[in-house]
mmCIF file of C-alpha atoms in Angstrom:
data_model
loop_
_atom_site.group_PDB
_atom_site.id
_atom_site.type_symbol
_atom_site.label_atom_id
_atom_site.label_comp_id
_atom_site.label_asym_id
_atom_site.label_seq_id
_atom_site.Cartn_x
_atom_site.Cartn_y
_atom_site.Cartn_z
ATOM 1 C CA MET A 128 -55.786 33.996 -11.778
ATOM 2 C CA SER A 129 -54.583 37.579 -11.337
ATOM 3 C CA ALA A 130 -52.034 39.105 -13.741
ATOM 4 C CA ILE A 131 -48.594 39.551 -12.290
ATOM 5 C CA ASN A 132 -47.871 43.018 -11.078
ATOM 6 C CA TYR A 133 -44.651 44.404 -12.282
ATOM 7 C CA SER A 134 -45.139 48.023 -10.981
ATOM 8 C CA LYS A 135 -42.585 47.441 -8.156
ATOM 9 C CA TRP A 136 -39.898 47.654 -10.837
ATOM 10 C CA ASP A 137 -41.099 50.828 -12.250
ATOM 11 C CA ASN A 138 -38.757 53.076 -10.097
ATOM 12 C CA LEU A 139 -35.756 50.868 -10.787
ATOM 13 C CA GLU A 140 -33.093 52.597 -12.940
ATOM 14 C CA ILE A 141 -31.544 49.896 -15.257
ATOM 15 C CA SER A 142 -28.876 49.816 -17.712
ATOM 16 C CA ASP A 143 -30.232 51.090 -21.012
ATOM 17 C CA ASP A 144 -27.042 50.079 -23.036
ATOM 18 C CA SER A 145 -29.422 47.894 -25.356
ATOM 19 C CA ASP A 146 -32.002 50.464 -25.868
ATOM 20 C CA ILE A 147 -29.685 53.033 -27.291
ATOM 21 C CA GLU A 148 -30.125 53.551 -30.994
ATOM 22 C CA CYS A 149 -27.877 55.891 -32.919
ATOM 23 C CA HIS A 150 -26.762 56.601 -36.241
ATOM 24 C CA PRO A 151 -24.768 53.830 -38.104
ATOM 25 C CA ASN A 152 -21.777 56.325 -38.474
ATOM 26 C CA VAL A 153 -21.710 57.024 -34.765
ATOM 27 C CA ASP A 154 -19.862 54.545 -32.584
ATOM 28 C CA LYS A 155 -22.409 52.910 -30.187
ATOM 29 C CA ARG A 156 -20.053 52.460 -27.341
ATOM 30 C CA SER A 157 -19.093 56.086 -27.461
ATOM 31 C CA MET A 158 -22.708 57.051 -27.629
ATOM 32 C CA ILE A 159 -23.515 54.887 -24.453
ATOM 33 C CA ARG A 160 -20.567 56.613 -22.684
ATOM 34 C CA TRP A 161 -21.810 60.061 -23.635
ATOM 35 C CA LYS A 162 -25.450 59.188 -22.543
ATOM 36 C CA GLN A 163 -23.993 57.968 -19.122
ATOM 37 C CA GLU A 164 -21.966 61.141 -18.689
ATOM 38 C CA GLN A 165 -25.183 63.175 -19.457
ATOM 39 C CA ILE A 166 -27.258 61.325 -17.045
ATOM 40 C CA HIS A 167 -24.602 61.659 -14.201
ATOM 41 C CA ARG A 168 -23.939 65.412 -15.223
ATOM 42 C CA GLU A 169 -27.789 66.126 -14.959
ATOM 43 C CA ARG A 170 -28.028 64.077 -11.609
ATOM 44 C CA ASP A 171 -25.020 66.185 -10.034
ATOM 45 C CA ALA A 172 -26.548 69.533 -11.053
ATOM 46 C CA ARG A 173 -29.818 68.503 -9.749
ATOM 47 C CA ARG A 174 -28.381 67.431 -6.320
ATOM 48 C CA THR A 175 -26.515 70.719 -6.248
ATOM 49 C CA LYS A 176 -29.666 72.721 -6.946
ATOM 50 C CA ILE A 177 -31.549 70.872 -4.303
ATOM 51 C CA ALA A 178 -29.000 71.478 -1.699
ATOM 52 C CA ALA A 179 -28.943 75.351 -2.626
ATOM 53 C CA LEU A 180 -32.635 75.583 -2.473
ATOM 54 C CA LYS A 181 -32.728 73.865 0.959
ATOM 55 C CA HIS A 182 -30.278 76.403 2.299
ATOM 56 C CA GLU A 183 -32.235 79.291 0.564
ATOM 57 C CA ALA A 184 -35.536 78.088 1.989
ATOM 58 C CA GLU A 185 -34.168 77.915 5.386
ATOM 59 C CA THR A 186 -32.735 81.577 5.081
ATOM 60 C CA LEU A 187 -35.873 82.836 3.887
ATOM 61 C CA LYS A 188 -37.956 81.323 6.510
ATOM 62 C CA ARG A 189 -35.581 82.785 9.178
ATOM 63 C CA GLN A 190 -36.147 86.174 7.416
ATOM 64 C CA LEU A 191 -39.888 85.823 7.695
ATOM 65 C CA ASP A 192 -39.731 85.230 11.421
ATOM 66 C CA ARG A 193 -37.722 88.454 12.042
ATOM 67 C CA ILE A 194 -39.579 90.845 9.893
ATOM 68 C CA GLU A 195 -43.163 92.218 10.381
ATOM 69 C CA LYS A 196 -45.975 92.250 8.189
ATOM 70 C CA SER A 197 -45.480 94.551 5.190
ATOM 71 C CA THR A 198 -44.914 94.516 1.405
ATOM 72 C CA GLN A 199 -41.548 93.194 1.843
ATOM 73 C CA GLN A 200 -42.784 90.154 3.835
ATOM 74 C CA ALA A 201 -45.435 89.469 1.242
ATOM 75 C CA GLU A 202 -42.562 89.259 -1.458
ATOM 76 C CA LEU A 203 -40.425 86.980 1.080
ATOM 77 C CA GLU A 204 -43.455 84.694 1.386
ATOM 78 C CA LYS A 205 -44.085 84.399 -2.189
ATOM 79 C CA LYS A 206 -40.276 83.701 -2.916
ATOM 80 C CA TYR A 207 -40.328 81.194 -0.081
ATOM 81 C CA LYS A 208 -43.424 79.329 -1.539
ATOM 82 C CA ASP A 209 -41.809 79.256 -5.002
ATOM 83 C CA THR A 210 -38.420 77.874 -3.585
ATOM 84 C CA VAL A 211 -40.379 75.215 -1.592
ATOM 85 C CA GLN A 212 -42.292 74.097 -4.755
ATOM 86 C CA GLU A 213 -39.219 73.947 -6.889
ATOM 87 C CA LEU A 214 -37.415 71.995 -4.007
ATOM 88 C CA GLU A 215 -40.278 69.544 -4.000
ATOM 89 C CA ARG A 216 -40.282 69.086 -7.752
ATOM 90 C CA LEU A 217 -36.560 68.424 -7.870
ATOM 91 C CA GLU A 218 -36.656 66.051 -5.003
ATOM 92 C CA ALA A 219 -39.463 64.110 -6.661
ATOM 93 C CA VAL A 220 -37.430 63.832 -9.948
ATOM 94 C CA GLU A 221 -34.603 62.689 -7.833
ATOM 95 C CA ASN A 222 -36.330 59.977 -5.992
ATOM 96 C CA LYS A 223 -38.324 58.720 -9.041
ATOM 97 C CA LYS A 224 -35.745 56.190 -9.883
ATOM 98 C CA LEU A 225 -33.747 53.836 -7.569
ATOM 99 C CA THR A 226 -30.080 54.119 -8.451
ATOM 100 C CA SER A 227 -27.009 52.501 -7.091
ATOM 101 C CA ASP A 228 -26.050 55.735 -5.206
ATOM 102 C CA LYS A 229 -29.154 55.085 -2.945
ATOM 103 C CA LEU A 230 -28.336 51.390 -2.000
ATOM 104 C CA VAL A 231 -27.813 50.703 1.601
ATOM 105 C CA THR A 232 -26.832 47.752 3.576
ATOM 106 C CA GLY A 233 -30.136 46.169 5.050
ATOM 107 C CA PHE A 234 -28.247 43.558 7.077
ATOM 108 C CA ASP A 235 -24.861 42.171 7.324
ATOM 109 C CA LYS A 236 -23.950 38.609 8.676
ATOM 110 C CA THR A 237 -20.392 37.168 8.963
ATOM 111 C CA ALA A 238 -19.862 33.499 9.666
ATOM 112 C CA VAL A 239 -16.283 32.649 10.546
ATOM 113 C CA SER A 240 -15.124 28.940 10.719
ATOM 114 C CA LYS A 241 -12.868 28.548 13.758
ATOM 115 C CA ALA A 242 -9.854 26.489 12.696
ATOM 116 C CA VAL A 243 -9.380 23.165 14.686
ATOM 117 C CA PRO A 244 -6.306 23.701 16.825
ATOM 118 C CA SER A 245 -3.412 21.392 16.203
ATOM 119 C CA PRO A 246 -2.824 18.966 19.049
ATOM 120 C CA LYS A 247 0.020 19.919 21.520
ATOM 121 C CA GLU A 248 3.075 17.974 20.898
ATOM 122 C CA THR A 249 4.495 16.217 24.002
ATOM 123 C CA PRO A 250 8.197 16.913 24.493
ATOM 124 C CA LYS A 251 10.286 13.983 23.131
ATOM 125 C CA ALA A 252 12.070 11.933 25.708
ATOM 126 C CA PRO A 253 15.945 12.014 25.316
ATOM 127 C CA LYS A 254 16.928 9.176 23.076
ATOM 128 C CA LYS A 255 19.065 6.269 24.754
ATOM 129 C CA SER A 256 22.303 5.844 23.172
ATOM 130 C CA THR A 257 22.352 2.328 21.736
ATOM 131 C CA GLN A 258 25.775 0.760 21.143
ATOM 132 C CA LYS A 259 26.154 -1.426 18.279
ATOM 133 C CA SER A 260 26.745 -5.073 19.258
ATOM 134 C CA LYS A 261 28.275 -7.700 17.130
ATOM 135 C CA GLU A 262 27.911 -11.397 17.707
ATOM 136 C CA LYS A 263 30.840 -13.710 17.066
ATOM 137 C CA VAL A 264 30.129 -17.387 17.132
ATOM 138 C CA ILE A 265 33.151 -19.580 18.500
ATOM 139 C CA GLU A 266 32.636 -23.299 18.485
ATOM 140 C CA THR A 267 34.483 -24.452 21.382
ATOM 141 C CA LEU A 268 34.416 -26.718 24.663
ATOM 142 C CA ASN A 269 36.458 -25.500 27.451
ATOM 143 C CA PRO A 270 36.022 -28.091 30.217
ATOM 144 C CA GLY A 271 38.697 -26.351 32.490
ATOM 145 C CA SER A 272 36.959 -23.368 33.634
ATOM 146 C CA ALA A 273 36.759 -22.725 37.387
ATOM 147 C CA GLY A 274 33.603 -22.208 39.476
ATOM 148 C CA GLY A 275 30.967 -23.982 41.153
ATOM 149 C CA VAL A 276 27.324 -24.979 39.976
ATOM 150 C CA PRO A 277 25.710 -21.893 38.288
ATOM 151 C CA ALA A 278 22.693 -20.327 39.943
ATOM 152 C CA LYS A 279 19.391 -21.079 38.668
ATOM 153 C CA ALA A 280 18.149 -18.585 36.068
ATOM 154 C CA GLY A 281 14.616 -18.072 34.826
ATOM 155 C CA SER A 282 15.887 -17.380 31.417
ATOM 156 C CA SER A 283 19.345 -17.474 30.200
ATOM 157 C CA LYS A 284 18.737 -15.588 26.970
ATOM 158 C CA GLN A 285 20.370 -12.188 26.548
ATOM 159 C CA THR A 286 19.177 -9.947 23.965
ATOM 160 C CA THR A 287 21.353 -7.806 21.694
ATOM 161 C CA THR A 288 20.343 -4.948 19.854
ATOM 162 C CA ALA A 289 21.924 -4.142 16.212
ATOM 163 C CA ASP A 290 21.439 -0.870 14.692
ATOM 164 C CA ASP A 291 21.640 -0.403 11.098
ATOM 165 C CA SER A 292 24.042 2.123 9.873
ATOM 166 C CA ASP A 293 21.319 4.081 7.808
ATOM 167 C CA ASP A 294 19.305 4.536 11.057
ATOM 168 C CA SER A 295 19.548 8.051 12.388
ATOM 169 C CA ASP A 296 19.611 8.971 16.112
ATOM 170 C CA ASP A 297 16.718 11.238 15.600
ATOM 171 C CA ASP A 298 13.783 8.924 14.750
ATOM 172 C CA VAL A 299 10.450 10.360 13.646
ATOM 173 C CA GLU A 300 7.855 10.541 16.360
ATOM 174 C CA VAL A 301 4.551 9.509 15.067
ATOM 175 C CA THR A 302 1.449 11.172 16.632
ATOM 176 C CA GLU A 303 -1.652 9.532 17.427
ATOM 177 C CA VAL A 304 -3.695 11.270 14.867
ATOM 178 C CA ALA A 305 -1.096 10.541 12.174
ATOM 179 C CA LEU A 306 -1.394 6.954 13.199
ATOM 180 C CA GLU A 307 -5.112 6.996 12.931
ATOM 181 C CA PHE A 308 -4.975 8.596 9.333
ATOM 182 C CA SER A 309 -2.425 6.056 8.322
ATOM 183 C CA ARG A 310 -5.064 3.171 8.951
ATOM 184 C CA ILE A 311 -7.727 4.779 6.816
ATOM 185 C CA LYS A 312 -8.448 3.369 3.299
ATOM 186 C CA GLY A 313 -10.217 5.234 0.574
ATOM 187 C CA PHE A 314 -10.421 8.912 -0.646
ATOM 188 C CA ASP A 315 -13.818 9.506 0.804
ATOM 189 C CA ALA A 316 -12.958 8.550 4.397
ATOM 190 C CA SER A 317 -9.537 10.364 4.045
ATOM 191 C CA LEU A 318 -11.457 13.625 3.083
ATOM 192 C CA ALA A 319 -13.885 13.272 6.002
ATOM 193 C CA PHE A 320 -11.086 12.828 8.376
ATOM 194 C CA ILE A 321 -9.015 15.722 7.067
ATOM 195 C CA SER A 322 -12.135 17.907 7.254
ATOM 196 C CA LYS A 323 -12.251 17.189 10.918
ATOM 197 C CA HIS A 324 -8.555 17.735 11.227
ATOM 198 C CA PRO A 325 -7.469 20.425 8.859
ATOM 199 C CA TYR A 326 -4.058 20.824 10.351
ATOM 200 C CA LEU A 327 -3.000 17.360 8.969
ATOM 201 C CA GLY A 328 -2.560 18.907 5.298
ATOM 202 C CA THR A 329 1.163 19.626 6.136
ATOM 203 C CA GLN A 330 4.450 18.037 5.363
ATOM 204 C CA LYS A 331 5.123 17.312 9.014
ATOM 205 C CA TYR A 332 2.556 14.514 9.227
ATOM 206 C CA SER A 333 3.164 13.257 5.591
ATOM 207 C CA ASP A 334 6.744 12.425 6.938
ATOM 208 C CA GLU A 335 5.441 10.759 9.932
ATOM 209 C CA ILE A 336 3.337 8.570 8.133
ATOM 210 C CA MET A 337 5.932 7.869 5.597
ATOM 211 C CA ALA A 338 8.339 6.798 8.514
ATOM 212 C CA GLN A 339 5.742 4.553 9.728
ATOM 213 C CA ALA A 340 5.495 2.873 6.229
ATOM 214 C CA PHE A 341 9.172 2.266 6.403
ATOM 215 C CA LYS A 342 8.853 0.780 9.904
ATOM 216 C CA ALA A 343 5.966 -1.523 8.953
ATOM 217 C CA GLN A 344 7.779 -2.557 6.037
ATOM 218 C CA MET A 345 10.925 -3.747 7.907
ATOM 219 C CA GLU A 346 8.468 -5.554 10.316
ATOM 220 C CA GLY A 347 6.978 -7.486 7.153
ATOM 221 C CA ASP A 348 3.493 -5.756 7.244
ATOM 222 C CA GLU A 349 3.430 -4.953 3.609
ATOM 223 C CA THR A 350 -0.441 -4.443 3.481
ATOM 224 C CA TYR A 351 -0.155 -1.560 6.095
ATOM 225 C CA ALA A 352 2.974 -0.308 4.891
ATOM 226 C CA ASN A 353 1.436 0.232 1.365
ATOM 227 C CA ASN A 354 -1.614 1.959 2.937
ATOM 228 C CA CYS A 355 0.753 4.316 4.791
ATOM 229 C CA VAL A 356 2.463 5.314 1.649
ATOM 230 C CA HIS A 357 -0.873 6.008 0.088
ATOM 231 C CA GLN A 358 -1.993 8.199 3.122
ATOM 232 C CA ALA A 359 1.445 9.985 3.189
ATOM 233 C CA LEU A 360 1.196 10.851 -0.568
ATOM 234 C CA VAL A 361 -2.433 12.210 -0.065
ATOM 235 C CA LEU A 362 -1.132 14.608 2.661
ATOM 236 C CA GLN A 363 2.021 15.451 0.578
ATOM 237 C CA TYR A 364 -0.079 16.462 -2.469
ATOM 238 C CA CYS A 365 -2.650 18.535 -0.237
ATOM 239 C CA SER A 366 0.232 20.510 1.246
ATOM 240 C CA GLN A 367 1.958 21.127 -2.125
ATOM 241 C CA LEU A 368 -1.098 22.507 -3.922
ATOM 242 C CA GLY A 369 -1.375 25.524 -1.520
ATOM 243 C CA LYS A 370 -4.032 26.946 0.887
ATOM 244 C CA ASP A 371 -6.806 25.336 -0.880
ATOM 245 C CA GLY A 372 -4.973 22.144 -1.731
ATOM 246 C CA VAL A 373 -7.370 19.772 0.182
ATOM 247 C CA GLY A 374 -10.335 20.576 -1.907
ATOM 248 C CA LEU A 375 -8.253 21.024 -5.052
ATOM 249 C CA PHE A 376 -6.635 17.515 -4.640
ATOM 250 C CA PHE A 377 -9.835 15.598 -4.080
ATOM 251 C CA HIS A 378 -11.630 17.450 -6.943
ATOM 252 C CA ARG A 379 -9.086 16.536 -9.383
ATOM 253 C CA ILE A 380 -8.768 12.928 -7.995
ATOM 254 C CA ARG A 381 -12.504 12.387 -8.742
ATOM 255 C CA ASP A 382 -12.500 13.922 -12.187
ATOM 256 C CA PRO A 383 -12.022 11.183 -14.633
ATOM 257 C CA ALA A 384 -11.217 13.644 -17.188
ATOM 258 C CA HIS A 385 -8.408 15.121 -15.538
ATOM 259 C CA GLY A 386 -5.882 12.280 -15.158
ATOM 260 C CA ALA A 387 -4.776 13.062 -11.566
ATOM 261 C CA LEU A 388 -5.619 9.621 -10.281
ATOM 262 C CA LYS A 389 -3.453 8.063 -12.822
ATOM 263 C CA ILE A 390 -0.400 10.386 -11.763
ATOM 264 C CA PHE A 391 -1.185 9.610 -8.062
ATOM 265 C CA GLN A 392 -1.282 5.837 -8.475
ATOM 266 C CA ASN A 393 1.858 5.672 -10.412
ATOM 267 C CA ASP A 394 3.521 7.681 -7.695
ATOM 268 C CA TRP A 395 2.133 5.604 -5.025
ATOM 269 C CA LYS A 396 3.332 2.439 -6.722
ATOM 270 C CA ASP A 397 6.849 3.691 -7.437
ATOM 271 C CA THR A 398 7.274 5.099 -3.862
ATOM 272 C CA TYR A 399 6.248 1.767 -2.199
ATOM 273 C CA THR A 400 8.654 -0.018 -4.520
ATOM 274 C CA ARG A 401 11.516 2.203 -3.558
ATOM 275 C CA ILE A 402 10.640 1.589 0.188
ATOM 276 C CA LYS A 403 10.231 -2.163 -0.379
ATOM 277 C CA ASP A 404 13.479 -2.429 -1.990
ATOM 278 C CA ARG A 405 15.368 -0.269 0.501
ATOM 279 C CA CYS A 406 13.981 -2.376 3.239
ATOM 280 C CA LYS A 407 15.266 -5.717 1.701
ATOM 281 C CA VAL A 408 18.614 -4.225 1.330
ATOM 282 C CA LEU A 409 18.710 -3.256 4.935
ATOM 283 C CA ALA A 410 17.385 -6.652 6.175
ATOM 284 C CA GLN A 411 20.350 -8.299 4.081
ATOM 285 C CA GLU A 412 22.920 -6.039 5.556
ATOM 286 C CA ARG A 413 21.569 -6.701 9.157
ATOM 287 C CA ALA A 414 21.537 -10.589 8.409
ATOM 288 C CA ALA A 415 25.206 -10.192 7.130
ATOM 289 C CA ASN A 416 26.193 -8.160 10.165
ATOM 290 C CA ALA A 417 24.470 -10.471 12.604
ATOM 291 C CA SER A 418 27.198 -13.130 12.657
ATOM 292 C CA PRO A 419 30.024 -11.087 13.854
ATOM 293 C CA GLY A 420 29.775 -9.721 17.470
ATOM 294 C CA VAL A 421 29.325 -11.239 20.849
ATOM 295 C CA GLU A 422 31.255 -14.356 21.612
ATOM 296 C CA THR A 423 29.351 -17.639 22.259
ATOM 297 C CA ILE A 424 30.175 -21.237 22.826
ATOM 298 C CA GLN A 425 29.178 -24.088 20.541
ATOM 299 C CA LEU A 426 29.735 -27.805 20.845
ATOM 300 C CA GLN A 427 30.890 -29.674 17.855
ATOM 301 C CA ALA A 428 32.777 -32.978 17.402
ATOM 302 C CA ALA A 429 36.085 -32.912 15.829
ATOM 303 C CA GLU A 430 35.408 -35.798 13.323
ATOM 304 C CA PRO A 431 32.250 -36.419 11.435
ATOM 305 C CA GLY A 432 32.007 -39.995 12.763
ATOM 306 C CA THR A 433 32.000 -39.032 16.533
ATOM 307 C CA GLN A 434 29.133 -38.042 18.605
ATOM 308 C CA ILE A 435 28.093 -36.069 21.726
ATOM 309 C CA HIS A 436 25.652 -38.018 23.709
ATOM 310 C CA ILE A 437 23.275 -35.620 25.426
ATOM 311 C CA THR A 438 21.115 -37.366 28.299
ATOM 312 C CA GLY A 439 19.347 -35.929 31.197
ATOM 313 C CA PRO A 440 19.434 -37.427 34.821
ATOM 314 C CA PRO A 441 17.562 -40.621 35.239
ATOM 315 C CA ALA A 442 14.826 -40.954 37.698
ATOM 316 C CA ASP A 443 16.815 -43.084 40.175
ATOM 317 C CA ALA A 444 19.990 -40.875 39.850
ATOM 318 C CA ASP A 445 21.539 -39.297 42.988
ATOM 319 C CA PRO A 446 19.542 -36.515 44.479
ATOM 320 C CA LYS A 447 22.691 -34.259 44.281
ATOM 321 C CA VAL A 448 22.480 -34.762 40.393
ATOM 322 C CA HIS A 449 18.959 -33.783 40.272
ATOM 323 C CA GLU A 450 19.692 -30.802 42.313
ATOM 324 C CA ILE A 451 22.496 -29.812 39.895
ATOM 325 C CA PHE A 452 20.181 -30.377 36.884
ATOM 326 C CA ALA A 453 17.508 -28.070 38.503
ATOM 327 C CA ALA A 454 20.106 -25.394 39.126
ATOM 328 C CA LEU A 455 20.699 -25.210 35.273
ATOM 329 C CA PRO A 456 18.905 -22.390 33.189
ATOM 330 C CA GLU A 457 15.430 -23.691 32.260
ATOM 331 C CA ASP A 458 15.791 -23.530 28.504
ATOM 332 C CA PHE A 459 19.157 -25.577 28.974
ATOM 333 C CA GLN A 460 17.201 -28.126 30.956
ATOM 334 C CA GLU A 461 14.847 -28.526 28.149
ATOM 335 C CA ALA A 462 17.517 -28.680 25.618
ATOM 336 C CA ILE A 463 19.184 -31.537 27.648
ATOM 337 C CA GLN A 464 16.072 -33.498 27.903
ATOM 338 C CA SER A 465 15.365 -33.251 24.270
ATOM 339 C CA GLY A 466 18.876 -34.775 23.526
ATOM 340 C CA SER A 467 19.363 -32.340 20.657
ATOM 341 C CA LEU A 468 22.821 -30.968 20.029
ATOM 342 C CA GLU A 469 21.178 -28.231 17.932
ATOM 343 C CA LYS A 470 18.945 -27.144 20.725
ATOM 344 C CA VAL A 471 21.919 -27.229 23.233
ATOM 345 C CA ASN A 472 24.013 -25.134 21.066
ATOM 346 C CA LYS A 473 21.129 -22.619 20.563
ATOM 347 C CA SER A 474 20.523 -22.368 24.339
ATOM 348 C CA LEU A 475 24.437 -21.812 24.729
ATOM 349 C CA GLU A 476 24.306 -19.105 22.164
ATOM 350 C CA GLY A 477 21.968 -16.966 24.440
ATOM 351 C CA MET A 478 24.489 -17.184 27.405
ATOM 352 C CA SER A 479 27.611 -15.308 28.267
ATOM 353 C CA VAL A 480 30.883 -16.979 27.594
ATOM 354 C CA GLN A 481 31.387 -17.368 31.314
ATOM 355 C CA LEU A 482 28.125 -18.791 32.010
ATOM 356 C CA ALA A 483 28.234 -21.135 29.046
ATOM 357 C CA GLU A 484 31.815 -22.529 29.917
ATOM 358 C CA GLU A 485 30.406 -23.108 33.567
ATOM 359 C CA VAL A 486 27.261 -24.826 32.257
ATOM 360 C CA VAL A 487 29.465 -27.095 29.899
ATOM 361 C CA ARG A 488 31.843 -28.048 32.688
ATOM 362 C CA VAL A 489 29.169 -28.870 35.158
ATOM 363 C CA CYS A 490 27.306 -31.078 32.504
ATOM 364 C CA ASN A 491 30.539 -32.878 31.541
ATOM 365 C CA GLN A 492 31.337 -33.567 35.159
ATOM 366 C CA VAL A 493 28.018 -35.006 36.052
ATOM 367 C CA GLY A 494 27.504 -36.900 32.654
ATOM 368 C CA PHE A 495 24.773 -34.908 31.089
ATOM 369 C CA LEU A 496 27.323 -34.584 28.219
ATOM 370 C CA SER A 497 28.997 -37.689 27.223
ATOM 371 C CA ILE A 498 31.582 -37.151 24.423
ATOM 372 C CA GLU A 499 32.746 -40.014 22.246
ATOM 373 C CA GLY A 500 35.691 -39.542 19.868
ATOM 374 C CA ASP A 501 37.624 -36.206 19.706
ATOM 375 C CA ILE A 502 36.110 -32.554 20.331
ATOM 376 C CA ILE A 503 37.486 -29.324 19.340
ATOM 377 C CA ASP A 504 38.782 -26.833 21.976
ATOM 378 C CA THR A 505 39.235 -23.693 20.051
ATOM 379 C CA THR A 506 40.088 -21.790 23.156
ATOM 380 C CA GLN A 507 43.376 -23.654 23.396
ATOM 381 C CA GLY A 508 43.681 -24.363 19.845
ATOM 382 C CA GLU A 509 44.032 -28.132 20.133
ATOM 383 C CA THR A 510 42.225 -31.515 19.643
ATOM 384 C CA ILE A 511 41.380 -33.484 22.866
ATOM 385 C CA ALA A 512 40.308 -37.101 22.738
ATOM 386 C CA GLY A 513 36.813 -37.804 24.235
ATOM 387 C CA ARG A 514 37.895 -39.676 27.434
ATOM 388 C CA GLU A 515 41.047 -37.174 27.816
ATOM 389 C CA ALA A 516 38.508 -34.313 27.668
ATOM 390 C CA GLU A 517 36.817 -35.652 30.816
ATOM 391 C CA LEU A 518 40.090 -36.292 32.524
ATOM 392 C CA ALA A 519 41.168 -32.801 31.651
ATOM 393 C CA ALA A 520 38.232 -31.308 32.953
ATOM 394 C CA ALA A 521 38.460 -33.078 36.428
ATOM 395 C CA ALA A 522 42.212 -32.225 36.565
ATOM 396 C CA ALA A 523 41.659 -28.659 35.781
ATOM 397 C CA ALA A 524 38.888 -28.391 38.479
ATOM 398 C CA ALA A 525 41.079 -30.059 41.225
ATOM 399 C CA ALA A 526 44.002 -27.578 40.310
ATOM 400 C CA GLU A 527 41.694 -24.549 40.543
ATOM 401 C CA ALA A 528 40.297 -25.628 43.797
ATOM 402 C CA GLU A 529 43.852 -26.251 45.213
ATOM 403 C CA ALA A 530 44.969 -22.774 43.844
ATOM 404 C CA GLU A 531 41.819 -21.331 45.625
ATOM 405 C CA SER A 532 42.649 -23.083 48.958
ATOM 406 C CA SER A 533 46.437 -21.920 48.863
ATOM 407 C CA LYS A 534 45.224 -18.526 48.110
ATOM 408 C CA THR A 535 43.158 -18.435 51.199
ATOM 409 C CA THR A 536 45.842 -20.036 53.482
ATOM 410 C CA ASP A 537 48.291 -17.170 52.202
ATOM 411 C CA GLU A 538 45.830 -14.388 53.075
ATOM 412 C CA GLU A 539 45.297 -15.713 56.594
ATOM 413 C CA PRO A 540 47.563 -13.873 59.317
#
């Protein structure tokens, strides 16, 4: 086995700080500085002399070319040779050691990581103004309403939207990439996703996911809401830690000795608790504000001992009765066939006041609603006996029909 050849390091000029030995009364740092100054001074003087000798050698060579052979030429040739020899000697001394002044760039390579562009945001559509509607329940039975058999409706339910007072007109639009990140669980998967989408580490996307957490909690999806809070806080911490916040955050989270994980978990728990409590308050406010609002009609007997019999048309009934029953809204037909007053009132609750009055009047006339005892007519503010109610309904219908007939006669020329 051959010995290691260290000769390639012979020409390398290294720091000789540790090799300098001086008198104990002399400061070693000062001695080192003086030694360095001496080396640099000798190096500069040598380079200056090399440059002067090169210039002198060129001058002598030009003179030799111009003059003829003579005694003067011999002297110049001797001087020229001496100059060249001295120049070669100084250059050999200069090139003996490799110093920092002789370092040159062998190769240069630059790698630039292109930033992933942020997805273009689609323009937000103008928000439709939503009018707050209130629902007011009036328990009434008005058999005297005019009109014919209501037209058949596929569904008589009308949807009313109630906006909470805390909801702002400018709702946060959640982007697709924010939604995808909100469903990720765990720090490792989050780091991998942020590495592919570095633009996520901003407060904008953190706010979007936090709004999604609020929405999910209002809809009752607590697991997803809790995870949204976790992911929103991850982005929030990364954005607040500066330019290298992503790497710094995940490094501290994974360091058990740092304590960042405990701080993050406490913040996560407190933030979700605040959102949960706030959503509970909003749900209670919405429930409290749900009763006042749109007027509806509900059937209720005047006395606890009385009943409202609800029966559908028998199979052997008049075809016209079946025709009238088929013209009623489908959900009201199901309520009549069930014989439940609660289902009938629930179906009436989804109708407008005019449609509900008309349906009740028609059902009372054909016998789908048979009333025993007294009922409450809150429209007119009085109590009507069961049989009197039916008579009142018939009389009111006849009076309105007569009024319509007279009105038509007056309009004829």
